[in-house]
PDB file of C-alpha atoms in Angstrom:
ATOM      1  CA  UNK A  31      96.363  57.950 170.029  1.00 55.00           C
ATOM      2  CA  UNK A  32      98.493  60.714 168.740  1.00 66.00           C
ATOM      3  CA  UNK A  33     101.860  59.189 169.491  1.00 62.00           C
ATOM      4  CA  UNK A  34     100.985  55.939 167.975  1.00 67.00           C
ATOM      5  CA  UNK A  35      99.699  57.399 164.685  1.00 69.00           C
ATOM      6  CA  UNK A  36     102.459  59.466 164.309  1.00 66.00           C
ATOM      7  CA  UNK A  37     104.793  56.664 164.490  1.00 71.00           C
ATOM      8  CA  UNK A  38     103.359  54.692 161.363  1.00 76.00           C
ATOM      9  CA  UNK A  39     105.253  55.145 158.316  1.00 84.00           C
ATOM     10  CA  UNK A  40     102.723  56.581 156.253  1.00 94.00           C
ATOM     11  CA  UNK A  41     102.079  59.628 153.678  1.00 97.00           C
ATOM     12  CA  UNK A  42      99.250  61.596 152.052  1.00 98.00           C
ATOM     13  CA  UNK A  43      98.261  62.139 148.696  1.00 98.00           C
ATOM     14  CA  UNK A  44      96.126  65.000 147.654  1.00 97.00           C
ATOM     15  CA  UNK A  45      94.336  64.901 144.216  1.00 95.00           C
ATOM     16  CA  UNK A  46      94.114  68.586 143.022  1.00 91.00           C
ATOM     17  CA  UNK A  47      94.498  67.702 139.249  1.00 78.00           C
ATOM     18  CA  UNK A  48      90.542  67.885 138.809  1.00 71.00           C
ATOM     19  CA  UNK A  49      89.105  70.219 136.121  1.00 63.00           C
ATOM     20  CA  UNK A  50      86.108  71.427 138.421  1.00 60.00           C
ATOM     21  CA  UNK A  51      83.801  71.356 135.388  1.00 59.00           C
ATOM     22  CA  UNK A  52      80.721  71.814 137.886  1.00 64.00           C
ATOM     23  CA  UNK A  53      81.660  74.439 139.381  1.00 72.00           C
ATOM     24  CA  UNK A  54      83.025  76.033 136.166  1.00 63.00           C
ATOM     25  CA  UNK A  55      86.895  77.010 137.359  1.00 74.00           C
ATOM     26  CA  UNK A  56      89.387  75.192 138.974  1.00 74.00           C
ATOM     27  CA  UNK A  57      88.316  74.592 142.799  1.00 84.00           C
ATOM     28  CA  UNK A  58      91.689  74.210 144.695  1.00 83.00           C
ATOM     29  CA  UNK A  59      92.299  77.597 145.018  1.00 86.00           C
ATOM     30  CA  UNK A  60      88.758  79.087 145.930  1.00 87.00           C
ATOM     31  CA  UNK A  61      88.807  80.146 149.574  1.00 89.00           C
ATOM     32  CA  UNK A  62      87.172  79.683 152.658  1.00 92.00           C
ATOM     33  CA  UNK A  63      87.824  81.931 155.565  1.00 89.00           C
ATOM     34  CA  UNK A  64      90.617  83.465 153.344  1.00 87.00           C
ATOM     35  CA  UNK A  65      92.299  80.334 152.970  1.00 89.00           C
ATOM     36  CA  UNK A  66      92.216  78.240 149.766  1.00 89.00           C
ATOM     37  CA  UNK A  67      90.819  74.626 149.929  1.00 92.00           C
ATOM     38  CA  UNK A  68      94.181  73.354 148.903  1.00 92.00           C
ATOM     39  CA  UNK A  69      96.195  75.325 151.498  1.00 91.00           C
ATOM     40  CA  UNK A  70      93.447  74.345 153.962  1.00 93.00           C
ATOM     41  CA  UNK A  71      93.848  70.436 153.150  1.00 95.00           C
ATOM     42  CA  UNK A  72      97.638  70.834 153.324  1.00 94.00           C
ATOM     43  CA  UNK A  73      97.641  72.626 156.708  1.00 93.00           C
ATOM     44  CA  UNK A  74      95.482  70.127 158.041  1.00 94.00           C
ATOM     45  CA  UNK A  75      97.545  67.367 157.062  1.00 95.00           C
ATOM     46  CA  UNK A  76     100.741  68.966 158.325  1.00 93.00           C
ATOM     47  CA  UNK A  77      99.972  67.947 161.844  1.00 91.00           C
ATOM     48  CA  UNK A  78     100.972  64.444 161.060  1.00 92.00           C
ATOM     49  CA  UNK A  79     104.577  65.459 160.173  1.00 91.00           C
ATOM     50  CA  UNK A  80     104.573  62.784 157.183  1.00 94.00           C
ATOM     51  CA  UNK A  81     105.244  63.585 153.380  1.00 96.00           C
ATOM     52  CA  UNK A  82     102.124  64.983 151.350  1.00 97.00           C
ATOM     53  CA  UNK A  83     102.477  64.278 147.766  1.00 97.00           C
ATOM     54  CA  UNK A  84     100.106  66.813 145.896  1.00 95.00           C
ATOM     55  CA  UNK A  85      98.942  65.483 142.417  1.00 95.00           C
ATOM     56  CA  UNK A  86      98.194  67.940 139.906  1.00 92.00           C
ATOM     57  CA  UNK A  87      97.246  68.205 136.111  1.00 87.00           C
ATOM     58  CA  UNK A  88     100.090  68.800 133.691  1.00 85.00           C
ATOM     59  CA  UNK A  89     100.332  72.586 133.035  1.00 82.00           C
ATOM     60  CA  UNK A  90      98.454  73.545 136.637  1.00 81.00           C
ATOM     61  CA  UNK A  91      99.556  76.318 138.880  1.00 77.00           C
ATOM     62  CA  UNK A  92      99.601  76.079 142.298  1.00 77.00           C
ATOM     63  CA  UNK A  93     100.754  78.776 145.285  1.00 71.00           C
ATOM     64  CA  UNK A  94     104.114  77.991 147.067  1.00 72.00           C
ATOM     65  CA  UNK A  95     103.593  75.658 150.040  1.00 67.00           C
ATOM     66  CA  UNK A  96     107.204  77.240 151.545  1.00 64.00           C
ATOM     67  CA  UNK A  97     105.932  76.475 155.170  1.00 75.00           C
ATOM     68  CA  UNK A  98     105.374  72.729 154.756  1.00 86.00           C
ATOM     69  CA  UNK A  99     108.743  71.545 153.573  1.00 88.00           C
ATOM     70  CA  UNK A 100     107.805  67.790 153.114  1.00 93.00           C
ATOM     71  CA  UNK A 101     105.103  68.782 150.471  1.00 94.00           C
ATOM     72  CA  UNK A 102     106.161  67.733 146.841  1.00 93.00           C
ATOM     73  CA  UNK A 103     104.224  68.323 143.628  1.00 93.00           C
ATOM     74  CA  UNK A 104     103.776  65.527 141.025  1.00 94.00           C
ATOM     75  CA  UNK A 105     102.017  65.317 137.599  1.00 92.00           C
ATOM     76  CA  UNK A 106      99.377  62.993 136.881  1.00 91.00           C
ATOM     77  CA  UNK A 107     100.653  59.838 134.920  1.00 86.00           C
ATOM     78  CA  UNK A 108      97.933  60.211 132.394  1.00 84.00           C
ATOM     79  CA  UNK A 109      96.518  63.497 131.427  1.00 79.00           C
ATOM     80  CA  UNK A 110      92.812  63.944 132.394  1.00 75.00           C
ATOM     81  CA  UNK A 111      91.824  60.365 133.075  1.00 84.00           C
ATOM     82  CA  UNK A 112      90.399  60.972 136.320  1.00 87.00           C
ATOM     83  CA  UNK A 113      90.929  60.157 140.041  1.00 92.00           C
ATOM     84  CA  UNK A 114      92.229  56.659 139.838  1.00 95.00           C
ATOM     85  CA  UNK A 115      95.262  57.546 137.745  1.00 95.00           C
ATOM     86  CA  UNK A 116      95.733  60.463 140.341  1.00 95.00           C
ATOM     87  CA  UNK A 117      95.883  57.843 142.925  1.00 97.00           C
ATOM     88  CA  UNK A 118      97.953  55.653 140.689  1.00 97.00           C
ATOM     89  CA  UNK A 119     100.688  58.751 140.319  1.00 97.00           C
ATOM     90  CA  UNK A 120     100.664  59.463 144.044  1.00 97.00           C
ATOM     91  CA  UNK A 121     101.304  55.951 145.110  1.00 98.00           C
ATOM     92  CA  UNK A 122     104.409  55.624 142.555  1.00 97.00           C
ATOM     93  CA  UNK A 123     105.775  58.616 143.969  1.00 97.00           C
ATOM     94  CA  UNK A 124     105.408  57.790 147.683  1.00 97.00           C
ATOM     95  CA  UNK A 125     107.923  55.924 150.080  1.00 95.00           C
ATOM     96  CA  UNK A 126     105.587  54.742 152.493  1.00 96.00           C
ATOM     97  CA  UNK A 127     103.393  51.670 152.385  1.00 95.00           C
ATOM     98  CA  UNK A 128     100.237  53.319 153.986  1.00 97.00           C
ATOM     99  CA  UNK A 129      98.909  56.225 151.815  1.00 98.00           C
ATOM    100  CA  UNK A 130      96.000  58.312 152.689  1.00 98.00           C
ATOM    101  CA  UNK A 131      94.355  59.678 149.665  1.00 98.00           C
ATOM    102  CA  UNK A 132      92.078  62.923 149.901  1.00 97.00           C
ATOM    103  CA  UNK A 133      90.441  64.998 147.290  1.00 95.00           C
ATOM    104  CA  UNK A 134      91.885  68.867 147.528  1.00 93.00           C
ATOM    105  CA  UNK A 135      87.917  69.823 147.800  1.00 93.00           C
ATOM    106  CA  UNK A 136      87.584  68.391 151.543  1.00 95.00           C
ATOM    107  CA  UNK A 137      87.908  71.594 153.574  1.00 95.00           C
ATOM    108  CA  UNK A 138      86.482  69.641 157.119  1.00 96.00           C
ATOM    109  CA  UNK A 139      88.977  66.758 157.461  1.00 97.00           C
ATOM    110  CA  UNK A 140      88.813  65.167 160.589  1.00 97.00           C
ATOM    111  CA  UNK A 141      92.158  64.297 162.059  1.00 95.00           C
ATOM    112  CA  UNK A 142      90.935  61.644 164.631  1.00 95.00           C
ATOM    113  CA  UNK A 143      89.424  59.940 161.825  1.00 97.00           C
ATOM    114  CA  UNK A 144      92.297  60.016 159.662  1.00 96.00           C
ATOM    115  CA  UNK A 145      94.469  58.787 162.533  1.00 95.00           C
ATOM    116  CA  UNK A 146      92.007  55.769 163.383  1.00 96.00           C
ATOM    117  CA  UNK A 147      92.123  54.717 159.581  1.00 97.00           C
ATOM    118  CA  UNK A 148      95.921  54.509 159.818  1.00 95.00           C
ATOM    119  CA  UNK A 149      95.725  52.573 163.092  1.00 94.00           C
ATOM    120  CA  UNK A 150      93.637  49.738 161.649  1.00 95.00           C
ATOM    121  CA  UNK A 151      95.233  49.813 158.212  1.00 95.00           C
ATOM    122  CA  UNK A 152      97.935  46.900 159.100  1.00 93.00           C
ATOM    123  CA  UNK A 153      97.022  43.911 156.755  1.00 95.00           C
ATOM    124  CA  UNK A 154      95.027  45.763 154.043  1.00 97.00           C
ATOM    125  CA  UNK A 155      95.344  47.265 151.059  1.00 98.00           C
ATOM    126  CA  UNK A 156      92.656  49.702 151.177  1.00 98.00           C
ATOM    127  CA  UNK A 157      90.825  51.202 154.159  1.00 98.00           C
ATOM    128  CA  UNK A 158      87.709  52.698 152.886  1.00 98.00           C
ATOM    129  CA  UNK A 159      85.106  54.504 154.779  1.00 98.00           C
ATOM    130  CA  UNK A 160      81.333  53.166 153.768  1.00 97.00           C
ATOM    131  CA  UNK A 161      78.107  54.848 154.734  1.00 96.00           C
ATOM    132  CA  UNK A 162      75.208  52.704 153.565  1.00 92.00           C
ATOM    133  CA  UNK A 163      75.759  51.733 150.143  1.00 92.00           C
ATOM    134  CA  UNK A 164      78.228  54.694 149.720  1.00 94.00           C
ATOM    135  CA  UNK A 165      82.021  54.215 149.712  1.00 96.00           C
ATOM    136  CA  UNK A 166      84.460  57.169 149.806  1.00 97.00           C
ATOM    137  CA  UNK A 167      87.667  56.358 147.543  1.00 97.00           C
ATOM    138  CA  UNK A 168      88.960  59.910 147.859  1.00 96.00           C
ATOM    139  CA  UNK A 169      89.076  59.421 151.808  1.00 98.00           C
ATOM    140  CA  UNK A 170      90.805  56.192 151.843  1.00 98.00           C
ATOM    141  CA  UNK A 171      93.950  54.585 152.999  1.00 98.00           C
ATOM    142  CA  UNK A 172      95.766  52.826 150.192  1.00 98.00           C
ATOM    143  CA  UNK A 173      98.713  50.560 150.387  1.00 97.00           C
ATOM    144  CA  UNK A 174     101.381  50.545 147.551  1.00 97.00           C
ATOM    145  CA  UNK A 175     100.154  46.912 146.851  1.00 96.00           C
ATOM    146  CA  UNK A 176      96.984  48.226 145.351  1.00 98.00           C
ATOM    147  CA  UNK A 177      99.549  49.476 142.203  1.00 98.00           C
ATOM    148  CA  UNK A 178      99.520  46.135 140.367  1.00 97.00           C
ATOM    149  CA  UNK A 179      95.885  46.015 140.405  1.00 98.00           C
ATOM    150  CA  UNK A 180      95.453  49.562 139.234  1.00 97.00           C
ATOM    151  CA  UNK A 181      97.557  49.216 136.624  1.00 96.00           C
ATOM    152  CA  UNK A 182      95.612  46.529 135.429  1.00 96.00           C
ATOM    153  CA  UNK A 183      92.625  48.459 135.323  1.00 96.00           C
ATOM    154  CA  UNK A 184      94.591  51.117 133.722  1.00 95.00           C
ATOM    155  CA  UNK A 185      95.611  48.729 130.828  1.00 94.00           C
ATOM    156  CA  UNK A 186      92.257  47.908 130.756  1.00 95.00           C
ATOM    157  CA  UNK A 187      91.030  51.463 129.959  1.00 93.00           C
ATOM    158  CA  UNK A 188      89.034  51.448 133.476  1.00 94.00           C
ATOM    159  CA  UNK A 189      89.614  54.822 134.758  1.00 93.00           C
ATOM    160  CA  UNK A 190      87.134  54.571 137.715  1.00 93.00           C
ATOM    161  CA  UNK A 191      87.832  53.207 141.203  1.00 95.00           C
ATOM    162  CA  UNK A 192      84.435  51.139 141.365  1.00 94.00           C
ATOM    163  CA  UNK A 193      86.280  47.612 140.716  1.00 95.00           C
ATOM    164  CA  UNK A 194      89.397  48.292 142.915  1.00 97.00           C
ATOM    165  CA  UNK A 195      88.236  47.013 145.906  1.00 97.00           C
ATOM    166  CA  UNK A 196      87.492  43.477 144.419  1.00 96.00           C
ATOM    167  CA  UNK A 197      90.963  43.067 143.249  1.00 97.00           C
ATOM    168  CA  UNK A 198      92.270  43.842 146.741  1.00 98.00           C
ATOM    169  CA  UNK A 199      92.084  43.328 150.420  1.00 98.00           C
ATOM    170  CA  UNK A 200      89.736  45.911 151.713  1.00 98.00           C
ATOM    171  CA  UNK A 201      88.757  46.958 155.346  1.00 98.00           C
ATOM    172  CA  UNK A 202      85.550  48.950 155.206  1.00 98.00           C
ATOM    173  CA  UNK A 203      85.202  51.845 158.087  1.00 98.00           C
ATOM    174  CA  UNK A 204      81.603  51.412 158.814  1.00 98.00           C
ATOM    175  CA  UNK A 205      79.058  54.339 159.782  1.00 97.00           C
ATOM    176  CA  UNK A 206      79.186  53.301 163.741  1.00 97.00           C
ATOM    177  CA  UNK A 207      82.960  53.576 163.479  1.00 98.00           C
ATOM    178  CA  UNK A 208      83.050  57.071 161.504  1.00 98.00           C
ATOM    179  CA  UNK A 209      80.308  58.255 164.073  1.00 98.00           C
ATOM    180  CA  UNK A 210      82.407  57.986 167.168  1.00 97.00           C
ATOM    181  CA  UNK A 211      84.955  60.837 165.565  1.00 97.00           C
ATOM    182  CA  UNK A 212      83.047  62.492 162.858  1.00 97.00           C
ATOM    183  CA  UNK A 213      79.251  62.050 163.672  1.00 97.00           C
ATOM    184  CA  UNK A 214      78.004  64.809 161.459  1.00 96.00           C
ATOM    185  CA  UNK A 215      80.307  63.382 158.643  1.00 96.00           C
ATOM    186  CA  UNK A 216      81.564  66.565 157.469  1.00 96.00           C
ATOM    187  CA  UNK A 217      85.074  64.814 156.577  1.00 97.00           C
ATOM    188  CA  UNK A 218      83.174  63.728 153.504  1.00 96.00           C
ATOM    189  CA  UNK A 219      81.983  67.315 152.638  1.00 95.00           C
ATOM    190  CA  UNK A 220      83.385  68.470 149.204  1.00 92.00           C
ATOM    191  CA  UNK A 221      82.901  71.196 146.825  1.00 92.00           C
ATOM    192  CA  UNK A 222      81.353  70.538 143.484  1.00 89.00           C
ATOM    193  CA  UNK A 223      79.531  73.631 143.042  1.00 89.00           C
ATOM    194  CA  UNK A 224      78.959  77.192 143.855  1.00 91.00           C
ATOM    195  CA  UNK A 225      76.366  76.369 146.529  1.00 93.00           C
ATOM    196  CA  UNK A 226      78.591  73.821 148.217  1.00 93.00           C
ATOM    197  CA  UNK A 227      81.023  76.595 148.436  1.00 93.00           C
ATOM    198  CA  UNK A 228      78.862  79.040 149.629  1.00 92.00           C
ATOM    199  CA  UNK A 229      77.461  76.154 152.244  1.00 93.00           C
ATOM    200  CA  UNK A 230      81.088  75.559 153.223  1.00 94.00           C
ATOM    201  CA  UNK A 231      81.966  79.293 153.992  1.00 93.00           C
ATOM    202  CA  UNK A 232      78.893  79.304 156.148  1.00 94.00           C
ATOM    203  CA  UNK A 233      79.702  76.285 158.234  1.00 93.00           C
ATOM    204  CA  UNK A 234      83.375  76.871 158.681  1.00 90.00           C
ATOM    205  CA  UNK A 235      82.039  79.925 160.961  1.00 89.00           C
ATOM    206  CA  UNK A 236      79.896  77.781 163.306  1.00 88.00           C
ATOM    207  CA  UNK A 237      82.053  74.407 163.818  1.00 80.00           C
TER     208      UNK A 237
END
């Protein structure tokens, strides 16, 4: 599958503008196995040899990523308005129609699952994992066709991702499909608290 996926015109958008309110500090620079969360995500995604757009909040400081020349850093179009604005900012900055958005606090991304999501993205505006009643909008392929719908939501002061799927053409990735690549669903493990961070540090030693 790798050659096919590498040939798709695509980019990655990494959202790193969150304040880390529950953790109590900016989480992108927290370390797992001597590597920051943001560096771990960028290193994983660099496998695809595609542009990586890192969306940060105004005034945030990040380490240099000289080892990956296709990385660009952009600042949120609207300050402090949440992940929908981060997605919007990344899509505006992208030259690719298909863009996989992930959060910077997902340390166990599964490259095969990401590749599969791109593989099935043709003809859809969102390819979004769904586990039961839960969806993962921060582990989703967005086409640039989503920009007008997101712009509409922002103009209505609606800054959540909840209504976006009803405005665009969606392909859900169901649990059975996810299980083929990531049966333990570690792709969606994200870090919000100190307990999450400690769990990730333990988990990285055994997977």
